């Protein structure tokens, strides 16, 4: 937000100029852009502010509120979704920059209401408490298995370390991933 | 056919899955931020103080109001009622008035048609400040005798006589840091104006009644005009006990001002800057003991860094003092608590609520005695444990009647073989010059009930419908601890219906009034009992209907496994429900419970504040790198007394989770304020909470078996939310043990908490310097 010229100008005036500039930019970028996004097998067309994160696009514009906003800083993992099968922090991804189909927690359950093996494993192992980090944990866990990073307990702990759980259900999450891994590979 | 032996699905003492399990795993469980907002809902943002202490000279909102999309800006002057949201005292404004007392204090709030507009406009509210000198350390506040409430003392016996009889007299000092709650779901509220001045508030709060009270105060309306509701929280840990009120209150104020629904959700960094945390404590002691380490006199001060207002501090400090004995008989004792005022966030409830800090203090004392006297810590502890029938009165004059200290320590030893474990650690250290291991145990005795007797009450509302389904409301809140499923199990057991027939309603002040916070581990004790009371009332009425139907005495009626029996004749529960309605019998009841036996004298700080104690024991092994200070917890063994557990799976999750959270408090979680009182650790990248790699690779938690609560609690279970957090003090003691292995026997490590690599390294350097010849 600070401009190069503000270094020479009085600070207050500099801030004022920067804020006015930012207000003008804000007004200008409020003009929505057209966007196509494939989420959970369905194509959506959106007209949104170009600065909208994938997380906000999912939550605020497409009502996929299963993906959670934990820190909005790319540091807690609660917003993890799959894009083209790879784990992505949706709070750090611009919606317009999303390349590939998006899978969220809502997209895991089949039309027959059958749970994904990872979801079932999280139930079987009580791998959650408050549930807020859980959608991100599950998406990340699926990524962890498909990347081939679930070969040992230590491996799982390492490759799941980007998903924080303040309730600390970590031991059960590791157990759940171990249960789901062979089932995912069969499926 | 008479009543069968069959059990219902999901009764008490079974590991039923969490009621929201499927919702959590499919993303369908709604938190406040997920609830579809009513049309026209405005978003809010806060204007926060950049100064730790300053006079507010003026506030000019004109530039903010001119920003596109902005509907209103409010300051303290806009509050129609009373600008006070204090939980205990009356000194806490929702919006700063005239003065700001910490960096990040809310000064004004903006409502706009989008979050982006509200946050951008918040930066355009021009506040002129005249900075004042802040008080930023507990030492400084202590020296100035500047407190947020009167100091508290608990004394017993004759200190002078105790010291005179002591062979050893030791003094020391230790401090423990604060702790950010870092609930994954941040603070959030949606306020919706209703008919004739009513206000509905959806708030992520552990204390809906306090939100109701706070909103009513701010708006100047009767409590009955405000309904506060919460279905679930994405974690709370004490951080939404009093802290949620200001956000709900500000949302309501803006809703009142704009006549539109208003949602306030804080960005994470603001959440961390604005909200209170666990109280850091500075603890100093003067202790006298006999040659075997038996404590004869203890004079201890516990100074809490309370922040700028009282908030929960009087209660936190009282609980700290009531746990500074932990498991030990202190014949001559003086405990003095100083609630120091600092220009920082208002420190508040956090899992354990002062208990961890009190226990941390006494364990530092015991560790010092053991090391100085060169006697194993567990041997010193055994000399000091509360007795059975003698030496069993706490400093606040409550008798310890349910002593399980020896039992949990014996069970721990049986599970972990402490002697062999110690030998293995010593053998490793003998061969390893740089990496050093440490091993320590930790016994815990934790008092259950709110210290303040008034709070130990609860209500519930149970409806049975004519199809036999049951709707359960109670005053407790669900934050992931499994309270809702436990109370549903109680109701299912009482009615003898499968748990699938019991539905759980969101907690609402409109259904159950005048509730206590869901805190102090008391949720299932209190609300389980209240729900059982309601269910028993309905069951008695239904029993009379069944007795009349079958032509028997009500005492002959048996509810069992979804049916109601009179000898060999029976009806389904649903048939009886329908029949009761047909006979114009009420199928709804309000239940109530108040904890018996408890009392507390606030003038002398004596009484029986706790209905019972819960016990636990842990052993932890750590390894430290003595050249970098890096620490790993390698193994932890835990045993926890849950009485007759209502739900063992839920309780095990609580035990493991609390331990890891306690580990975080004592090792990696460090809050850093700069010299101007600005919090510099405002995100998970700089404030490190335990992650998946920090859990000990060998980690076993057990529930103490065959230990029903001797008091008449809900199905003789015990509370579990907080007590296991203190088992993690074993980790801090184990790090001290590892550090001590560098020095001569008899040297005491100087290690405060959190034991960050920096502190561990400094403690290693200090310990090496104690070695003769260096």
PDB file of C-alpha atoms in Angstrom, chain B residues 397-399 401-402 448-450 453 456 593-600 606-612 709-713 716:
ATOM      1  CA  UNK B 397     -10.006 -26.251  54.680  1.00  0.00           C
ATOM      2  CA  UNK B 398     -11.717 -28.776  52.424  1.00  0.00           C
ATOM      3  CA  UNK B 399     -11.180 -32.380  53.454  1.00  0.00           C
ATOM      4  CA  UNK B 401     -12.279 -37.561  51.070  1.00  0.00           C
ATOM      5  CA  UNK B 402     -11.765 -39.355  47.769  1.00  0.00           C
ATOM      6  CA  UNK B 448     -14.460 -30.113  40.218  1.00  0.00           C
ATOM      7  CA  UNK B 449     -17.150 -27.426  40.511  1.00  0.00           C
ATOM      8  CA  UNK B 450     -16.979 -23.705  39.906  1.00  0.00           C
ATOM      9  CA  UNK B 453     -21.173 -21.879  44.414  1.00  0.00           C
ATOM     10  CA  UNK B 456     -23.044 -24.708  40.050  1.00  0.00           C
ATOM     11  CA  UNK B 593     -29.849 -29.283  39.169  1.00  0.00           C
ATOM     12  CA  UNK B 594     -27.705 -27.669  41.791  1.00  0.00           C
ATOM     13  CA  UNK B 595     -24.518 -29.281  43.017  1.00  0.00           C
ATOM     14  CA  UNK B 596     -24.897 -30.386  46.642  1.00  0.00           C
ATOM     15  CA  UNK B 597     -22.447 -30.050  49.556  1.00  0.00           C
ATOM     16  CA  UNK B 598     -20.510 -27.071  48.233  1.00  0.00           C
ATOM     17  CA  UNK B 599     -19.962 -23.744  49.976  1.00  0.00           C
ATOM     18  CA  UNK B 600     -17.342 -21.006  49.933  1.00  0.00           C
ATOM     19  CA  UNK B 606     -12.232 -21.292  52.961  1.00  0.00           C
ATOM     20  CA  UNK B 607     -14.944 -23.849  52.483  1.00  0.00           C
ATOM     21  CA  UNK B 608     -15.749 -26.765  50.245  1.00  0.00           C
ATOM     22  CA  UNK B 609     -15.622 -25.261  46.778  1.00  0.00           C
ATOM     23  CA  UNK B 610     -15.442 -28.629  45.026  1.00  0.00           C
ATOM     24  CA  UNK B 611     -17.988 -31.434  44.990  1.00  0.00           C
ATOM     25  CA  UNK B 612     -15.162 -33.878  44.397  1.00  0.00           C
ATOM     26  CA  UNK B 709     -17.210 -41.444  41.635  1.00  0.00           C
ATOM     27  CA  UNK B 710     -18.017 -41.875  45.314  1.00  0.00           C
ATOM     28  CA  UNK B 711     -20.185 -38.785  45.102  1.00  0.00           C
ATOM     29  CA  UNK B 712     -23.607 -38.993  43.489  1.00  0.00           C
ATOM     30  CA  UNK B 713     -22.691 -37.455  40.152  1.00  0.00           C
ATOM     31  CA  UNK B 716     -21.015 -41.724  38.961  1.00  0.00           C
TER      32      UNK B 716
END
